[in-house]
CSV table of C-alpha atoms in Angstrom, one decimal:
chain,number,residue,atom,x,y,z
A,1,UNK,CA,-8.3,11.0,17.9
A,2,UNK,CA,-8.5,12.0,14.1
A,3,UNK,CA,-11.9,13.0,12.6
A,4,UNK,CA,-13.5,10.1,10.5
A,5,UNK,CA,-13.9,10.4,6.8
A,6,UNK,CA,-17.0,12.2,5.5
A,7,UNK,CA,-18.7,12.7,2.2
A,8,UNK,CA,-18.3,16.4,2.8
A,9,UNK,CA,-14.5,16.0,3.0
A,10,UNK,CA,-13.9,13.5,0.5
A,11,UNK,CA,-16.9,13.3,-1.8
A,12,UNK,CA,-17.1,14.7,-5.3
A,13,UNK,CA,-15.9,13.8,-8.7
A,14,UNK,CA,-12.8,16.0,-9.3
A,15,UNK,CA,-9.5,14.1,-10.1
A,16,UNK,CA,-7.8,15.5,-6.9
A,17,UNK,CA,-10.7,14.4,-4.5
A,18,UNK,CA,-11.0,11.1,-6.3
A,19,UNK,CA,-7.3,10.3,-5.9
A,20,UNK,CA,-7.3,11.3,-2.3
A,21,UNK,CA,-10.5,9.2,-1.6
A,22,UNK,CA,-8.8,6.2,-3.2
A,23,UNK,CA,-5.7,6.6,-1.4
A,24,UNK,CA,-7.2,7.1,2.2
A,25,UNK,CA,-9.5,4.0,1.5
A,26,UNK,CA,-6.3,2.0,1.5
A,27,UNK,CA,-5.3,3.1,5.0
A,28,UNK,CA,-1.7,4.2,3.9
A,29,UNK,CA,-0.6,5.0,7.4
A,30,UNK,CA,0.1,1.3,7.6
A,31,UNK,CA,2.3,1.0,4.7
A,32,UNK,CA,5.4,1.1,6.6
A,33,UNK,CA,4.4,-2.4,7.6
A,34,UNK,CA,5.1,-3.7,3.9
A,35,UNK,CA,7.6,-1.1,2.6
A,36,UNK,CA,10.1,-1.6,5.3
A,37,UNK,CA,10.7,-5.3,5.1
A,38,UNK,CA,11.2,-5.0,1.2
A,39,UNK,CA,13.8,-2.2,2.1
A,40,UNK,CA,15.5,-4.7,4.7
A,41,UNK,CA,15.4,-7.6,2.1
A,42,UNK,CA,17.0,-5.3,-0.4
A,43,UNK,CA,19.8,-4.3,1.9
A,44,UNK,CA,20.7,-7.8,2.6
A,45,UNK,CA,20.5,-8.9,-0.8
A,46,UNK,CA,22.8,-6.1,-2.1
A,47,UNK,CA,25.3,-7.0,0.4
A,48,UNK,CA,25.2,-10.7,-0.4
A,49,UNK,CA,25.4,-9.8,-4.3
A,50,UNK,CA,27.5,-6.7,-4.2
A,51,UNK,CA,25.0,-4.9,-6.5
A,52,UNK,CA,21.7,-3.0,-6.3
A,53,UNK,CA,19.0,-3.6,-8.8
A,54,UNK,CA,17.0,-0.4,-8.8
A,55,UNK,CA,14.2,-1.6,-11.1
A,56,UNK,CA,13.5,-4.8,-9.1
A,57,UNK,CA,13.4,-2.7,-5.9
A,58,UNK,CA,10.7,-0.1,-7.4
A,59,UNK,CA,8.8,-3.0,-8.9
A,60,UNK,CA,8.7,-4.9,-5.6
A,61,UNK,CA,7.7,-1.9,-3.7
A,62,UNK,CA,4.8,-1.1,-6.1
A,63,UNK,CA,3.7,-4.7,-6.0
A,64,UNK,CA,3.6,-5.1,-2.2
A,65,UNK,CA,1.9,-1.7,-1.7
A,66,UNK,CA,-0.8,-2.6,-4.0
A,67,UNK,CA,-1.3,-5.8,-2.3
A,68,UNK,CA,-1.5,-4.1,1.1
A,69,UNK,CA,-3.7,-1.5,0.0
A,70,UNK,CA,-6.0,-4.2,-1.8
A,71,UNK,CA,-6.1,-6.3,1.2
A,72,UNK,CA,-6.9,-3.5,3.6
A,73,UNK,CA,-10.0,-2.4,1.3
A,74,UNK,CA,-11.0,-5.9,0.9
A,75,UNK,CA,-10.8,-6.3,4.7
A,76,UNK,CA,-13.3,-3.5,5.0
A,77,UNK,CA,-15.7,-5.1,2.7
A,78,UNK,CA,-15.7,-8.3,4.5
A,79,UNK,CA,-15.9,-6.5,8.0
A,80,UNK,CA,-18.9,-4.6,6.9
A,81,UNK,CA,-20.7,-7.9,5.7
A,82,UNK,CA,-20.0,-9.5,9.1
A,83,UNK,CA,-21.2,-6.6,10.9
A,84,UNK,CA,-18.3,-6.0,13.1
A,85,UNK,CA,-17.2,-2.6,11.7
A,86,UNK,CA,-20.8,-1.3,11.8
A,87,UNK,CA,-21.2,-2.0,15.6
A,88,UNK,CA,-17.8,-1.1,16.7
A,89,UNK,CA,-18.2,1.6,19.4
A,90,UNK,CA,-14.7,1.2,20.7
A,91,UNK,CA,-12.8,1.9,17.5
A,92,UNK,CA,-10.0,4.3,17.4
A,93,UNK,CA,-9.8,6.0,13.8
A,94,UNK,CA,-7.8,5.7,11.8
A,95,UNK,CA,-6.1,2.7,13.5
A,96,UNK,CA,-8.9,0.5,14.4
A,97,UNK,CA,-12.4,-0.5,13.1
A,98,UNK,CA,-11.7,0.0,9.6
A,99,UNK,CA,-11.5,2.9,7.3
A,100,UNK,CA,-15.0,3.9,7.9
A,101,UNK,CA,-15.6,4.6,4.3
A,102,UNK,CA,-18.5,2.3,3.8
A,103,UNK,CA,-20.1,3.1,7.3
A,104,UNK,CA,-19.8,6.8,6.5
A,105,UNK,CA,-21.1,6.4,2.9
A,106,UNK,CA,-17.8,7.9,1.4
A,107,UNK,CA,-17.7,4.7,-0.8
A,108,UNK,CA,-20.2,2.1,-1.3
A,109,UNK,CA,-19.5,-1.4,-0.4
A,110,UNK,CA,-19.5,-2.4,-4.1
A,111,UNK,CA,-17.2,0.6,-4.9
A,112,UNK,CA,-14.7,-0.5,-2.3
A,113,UNK,CA,-14.7,-4.1,-3.6
A,114,UNK,CA,-14.0,-3.1,-7.2
A,115,UNK,CA,-11.1,-0.9,-5.8
A,116,UNK,CA,-9.7,-3.7,-3.7
A,117,UNK,CA,-9.8,-6.1,-6.7
A,118,UNK,CA,-8.3,-3.3,-8.9
A,119,UNK,CA,-5.3,-2.9,-6.5
A,120,UNK,CA,-4.7,-6.6,-6.6
A,121,UNK,CA,-4.8,-6.5,-10.2
A,122,UNK,CA,-2.2,-3.8,-10.3
A,123,UNK,CA,0.0,-5.9,-8.0
A,124,UNK,CA,-0.2,-8.6,-10.4
A,125,UNK,CA,0.9,-6.4,-13.3
A,126,UNK,CA,3.9,-5.3,-11.1
A,127,UNK,CA,4.6,-9.1,-10.6
A,128,UNK,CA,4.3,-9.8,-14.2
A,129,UNK,CA,7.0,-7.1,-14.9
A,130,UNK,CA,9.3,-8.7,-12.1
A,131,UNK,CA,8.9,-12.0,-13.6
A,132,UNK,CA,10.1,-10.6,-17.0
A,133,UNK,CA,13.0,-9.0,-15.4
A,134,UNK,CA,14.0,-11.7,-12.8
A,135,UNK,CA,12.3,-15.0,-13.8
A,136,UNK,CA,9.5,-17.3,-12.8
A,137,UNK,CA,10.5,-18.0,-9.1
A,138,UNK,CA,9.3,-14.4,-8.4
A,139,UNK,CA,5.8,-15.5,-9.0
A,140,UNK,CA,5.7,-17.9,-6.2
A,141,UNK,CA,6.5,-15.0,-3.7
A,142,UNK,CA,3.8,-12.8,-5.2
A,143,UNK,CA,1.1,-15.6,-5.4
A,144,UNK,CA,1.8,-16.6,-1.7
A,145,UNK,CA,1.5,-13.0,-0.6
A,146,UNK,CA,-1.6,-12.3,-2.4
A,147,UNK,CA,-3.3,-15.6,-1.2
A,148,UNK,CA,-2.3,-14.9,2.5
A,149,UNK,CA,-4.0,-11.4,2.1
A,150,UNK,CA,-7.2,-12.8,0.5
A,151,UNK,CA,-7.6,-15.7,3.1
A,152,UNK,CA,-6.9,-13.2,5.8
A,153,UNK,CA,-10.4,-11.8,5.6
A,154,UNK,CA,-12.4,-13.9,3.0
A,155,UNK,CA,-14.9,-16.5,4.3
A,156,UNK,CA,-15.1,-19.3,4.7
A,157,UNK,CA,-11.4,-19.5,5.6
A,158,UNK,CA,-11.2,-16.1,7.0
A,159,UNK,CA,-7.7,-16.7,8.9
A,160,UNK,CA,-8.4,-13.6,11.0
A,161,UNK,CA,-11.6,-15.0,12.4
A,162,UNK,CA,-9.8,-18.3,13.3
A,163,UNK,CA,-7.0,-16.7,15.5
A,164,UNK,CA,-4.5,-16.9,12.7
A,165,UNK,CA,-4.5,-13.4,11.6
A,166,UNK,CA,-1.3,-12.7,13.4
A,167,UNK,CA,0.5,-15.6,11.7
A,168,UNK,CA,-0.6,-14.6,8.3
A,169,UNK,CA,0.5,-11.0,8.8
A,170,UNK,CA,3.9,-12.1,10.3
A,171,UNK,CA,4.5,-14.3,7.3
A,172,UNK,CA,2.9,-11.9,4.6
A,173,UNK,CA,4.5,-8.6,5.9
A,174,UNK,CA,7.8,-10.3,7.5
A,175,UNK,CA,9.2,-13.5,6.1
A,176,UNK,CA,7.8,-13.1,2.7
A,177,UNK,CA,8.7,-9.6,1.6
A,178,UNK,CA,12.2,-9.9,3.2
A,179,UNK,CA,13.2,-13.2,1.6
A,180,UNK,CA,11.5,-12.2,-1.7
A,181,UNK,CA,13.5,-8.8,-1.9
A,182,UNK,CA,16.7,-10.7,-1.0
A,183,UNK,CA,16.1,-13.1,-3.8
A,184,UNK,CA,15.3,-10.2,-6.3
A,185,UNK,CA,18.8,-8.8,-5.5
A,186,UNK,CA,20.8,-11.8,-5.1
A,187,UNK,CA,19.1,-14.8,-6.7
A,188,UNK,CA,19.0,-16.8,-3.7
A,189,UNK,CA,17.9,-17.1,0.0
A,190,UNK,CA,20.0,-18.4,2.9
A,191,UNK,CA,19.3,-19.1,6.5
A,192,UNK,CA,20.7,-15.7,7.6
A,193,UNK,CA,17.9,-14.1,5.4
A,194,UNK,CA,15.1,-16.0,7.6
A,195,UNK,CA,16.9,-14.9,10.7
A,196,UNK,CA,16.8,-11.2,9.6
A,197,UNK,CA,13.1,-11.6,8.6
A,198,UNK,CA,12.1,-13.0,12.0
A,199,UNK,CA,12.0,-10.0,14.3
A,200,UNK,CA,10.1,-8.0,11.4
A,201,UNK,CA,7.6,-10.9,11.4
A,202,UNK,CA,7.1,-10.6,15.2
A,203,UNK,CA,7.0,-6.9,15.4
A,204,UNK,CA,4.4,-6.6,12.7
A,205,UNK,CA,2.2,-9.4,14.2
A,206,UNK,CA,2.1,-7.2,17.2
A,207,UNK,CA,0.8,-4.3,15.2
A,208,UNK,CA,-2.2,-6.4,14.4
A,209,UNK,CA,-2.5,-7.9,17.9
A,210,UNK,CA,-2.7,-4.5,19.6
A,211,UNK,CA,-4.9,-3.0,16.9
A,212,UNK,CA,-7.5,-5.9,17.5
A,213,UNK,CA,-7.7,-5.0,21.3
A,214,UNK,CA,-10.2,-2.1,20.8
A,215,UNK,CA,-12.3,-4.2,18.4
A,216,UNK,CA,-12.6,-7.2,20.8
A,217,UNK,CA,-16.4,-6.5,21.8
A,218,UNK,CA,-17.4,-5.9,18.1
A,219,UNK,CA,-15.5,-8.7,16.7
A,220,UNK,CA,-16.8,-11.0,19.4
A,221,UNK,CA,-20.4,-9.9,18.8
A,222,UNK,CA,-20.1,-10.5,15.0
A,223,UNK,CA,-18.5,-13.9,15.4
A,224,UNK,CA,-15.0,-12.7,14.3
A,225,UNK,CA,-13.0,-14.8,16.9
A,226,UNK,CA,-9.6,-13.0,16.4
A,227,UNK,CA,-6.7,-14.0,18.7
A,228,UNK,CA,-7.6,-11.3,21.3
A,229,UNK,CA,-11.1,-12.5,21.6
A,230,UNK,CA,-10.1,-16.1,22.0
A,231,UNK,CA,-7.2,-15.4,24.6
A,232,UNK,CA,-8.7,-12.2,26.3
A,233,UNK,CA,-6.8,-9.2,27.5
A,234,UNK,CA,-4.4,-10.7,29.9
A,235,UNK,CA,-3.3,-13.3,27.2
A,236,UNK,CA,-3.0,-10.7,24.6
A,237,UNK,CA,-0.6,-8.6,27.0
A,238,UNK,CA,1.5,-11.7,27.5
A,239,UNK,CA,1.7,-12.6,23.9
A,240,UNK,CA,2.6,-9.2,22.9
A,241,UNK,CA,5.5,-9.0,25.3
A,242,UNK,CA,6.5,-12.5,24.4
A,243,UNK,CA,6.7,-11.5,20.6
A,244,UNK,CA,8.9,-8.6,21.5
A,245,UNK,CA,11.3,-10.9,23.5
A,246,UNK,CA,11.2,-13.3,20.5
A,247,UNK,CA,12.4,-10.5,18.1
A,248,UNK,CA,15.3,-9.7,20.5
A,249,UNK,CA,16.3,-13.4,20.4
A,250,UNK,CA,16.0,-13.5,16.6
A,251,UNK,CA,18.4,-10.6,16.2
A,252,UNK,CA,20.7,-12.3,18.8
A,253,UNK,CA,20.6,-15.4,16.7
A,254,UNK,CA,21.6,-13.4,13.7
A,255,UNK,CA,24.3,-12.0,15.5
A,256,UNK,CA,25.4,-15.3,16.7
A,257,UNK,CA,25.8,-16.6,13.0
A,258,UNK,CA,27.6,-13.5,11.8
A,259,UNK,CA,24.8,-12.0,9.9
A,260,UNK,CA,24.8,-8.9,12.1
A,261,UNK,CA,27.5,-7.3,14.4
A,262,UNK,CA,26.9,-7.4,18.1
A,263,UNK,CA,26.1,-3.7,18.0
A,264,UNK,CA,22.9,-4.5,16.2
A,265,UNK,CA,21.4,-5.8,19.6
A,266,UNK,CA,21.3,-2.3,20.9
A,267,UNK,CA,18.0,-0.9,19.3
A,268,UNK,CA,16.0,-4.2,19.9
A,269,UNK,CA,17.0,-4.4,23.5
A,270,UNK,CA,16.1,-0.6,24.0
A,271,UNK,CA,12.8,-1.1,22.2
A,272,UNK,CA,11.8,-3.4,25.0
A,273,UNK,CA,11.2,-0.2,27.2
A,274,UNK,CA,8.4,1.1,24.8
A,275,UNK,CA,7.1,-2.4,24.3
A,276,UNK,CA,6.6,-2.8,28.1
A,277,UNK,CA,4.7,0.5,28.0
A,278,UNK,CA,2.6,-0.8,25.2
A,279,UNK,CA,1.8,-3.9,26.9
A,280,UNK,CA,0.7,-2.0,30.1
A,281,UNK,CA,-1.6,0.0,27.8
A,282,UNK,CA,-3.3,-3.3,26.6
A,283,UNK,CA,-4.6,-3.9,30.2
A,284,UNK,CA,-5.1,-0.3,31.2
A,285,UNK,CA,-8.4,0.7,32.7
A,286,UNK,CA,-8.4,3.9,30.5
A,287,UNK,CA,-9.7,2.1,27.3
A,288,UNK,CA,-9.3,3.9,24.1
A,289,UNK,CA,-7.3,6.7,25.8
A,290,UNK,CA,-4.8,4.1,26.9
A,291,UNK,CA,-4.9,1.9,23.8
A,292,UNK,CA,-3.9,4.8,21.3
A,293,UNK,CA,-0.5,5.4,22.8
A,294,UNK,CA,0.2,1.8,22.8
A,295,UNK,CA,-0.9,1.3,19.1
A,296,UNK,CA,1.5,4.3,18.3
A,297,UNK,CA,4.5,2.9,20.2
A,298,UNK,CA,4.0,-0.5,18.4
A,299,UNK,CA,4.1,1.1,15.0
A,300,UNK,CA,7.2,3.0,16.1
A,301,UNK,CA,8.9,-0.2,17.4
A,302,UNK,CA,8.2,-1.9,14.1
A,303,UNK,CA,9.5,1.2,12.0
A,304,UNK,CA,12.7,1.8,14.1
A,305,UNK,CA,13.5,-1.8,14.7
A,306,UNK,CA,13.2,-2.7,11.0
A,307,UNK,CA,15.3,0.3,9.7
A,308,UNK,CA,17.8,-0.4,12.3
A,309,UNK,CA,18.4,-4.0,11.2
A,310,UNK,CA,18.2,-2.9,7.4
A,311,UNK,CA,21.0,-0.2,8.2
A,312,UNK,CA,23.4,-2.9,9.7
A,313,UNK,CA,22.4,-5.4,6.9
A,314,UNK,CA,23.3,-2.7,4.4
A,315,UNK,CA,26.7,-1.7,6.1
A,316,UNK,CA,27.7,-5.1,7.2
C-alpha cells in the first residue's frame, strides 16, 4: 500500500509544494470517474450533431473536475467531524479512509473546508462561462451536480449515511455528466443518451460500493450507515455483481435500439470476468490484502468500459 501523506513530504509554503498539496488533497486518482463520462457524452453529442465544440468540452471538463475535487475535499471534512476517518484502522490509502490530510496534519480541517468551497466556486465560474457560451439550460446540469455532491456528505441530509450514496454517485457521475455533455454538443438529449449513460452509472456506483467495504467497521461505529454497513458483506457482494450485470443489460438495450453496434457488447461481457474476481475479493478472508485488488479491478472496469462505449459512440 502507498505511503500516507505527511507534513515532511507535503508541508512548506513554496509554490510547488502548495500546488502539490492542494492537488493531492482532491484525491485525483478518482478523476477518471468524472472525466470519462464527459468524454462519452461528448462523443455521442458530436455524432448526433456532426460537430465538436472544443470550448464547451474543455469548460465542461474543468467544471466537473472542480466539482469532483471539491466534493472529495468536503467529504473529508465531514468524515473527520463524524469521526469515521479518525478511527478507521482498515483503511487502504489512497483508496479508502479519505485523503488523511486532516488526520496527518498536512492541512487543517478549516483549510480543507476553504479549499473545498474554493473548488466548488471555481466550478461555478466554469459553469457561468458555459452558460454564456451555450445558454441557461446548462445551469440545471451544473446545479444538480453540485447539489448532489454537497448533499452526499453534508449533514443533516448526508445521503452517504442513509444508504443513498451509490444512487447519488451513479446520477452525479453517470447520468448527469453524460447527458450534460451530449446537450452541450448537440443541443438536446434523447432516450439513446440515457441508455449510454446507464452502464457508466452502474460501474461508477460500484467504485463507491467496493471502496466502502474496508470502512464498514469505522463507518458503523461513527453512525455513518453506508449501504455496505446496512446490507453487510454478503449483500454488498450480490449488489456489486448485480450492478455489473445491469451495465451489460444497458449496453444490450443500447444495441437493441440501434445506438450501438452489436460488437459494442464484447467488452462489457468480458469485463464480467474481472467483476467476478472483484466480487470474490469483497467477501475474501484476506481483508485489506484481498480488497485492494478488487478496488483496482473496479476502477479498471469503469475506465475500460466507459472508454469502450465512448469509442463506439464516436465511430458509430
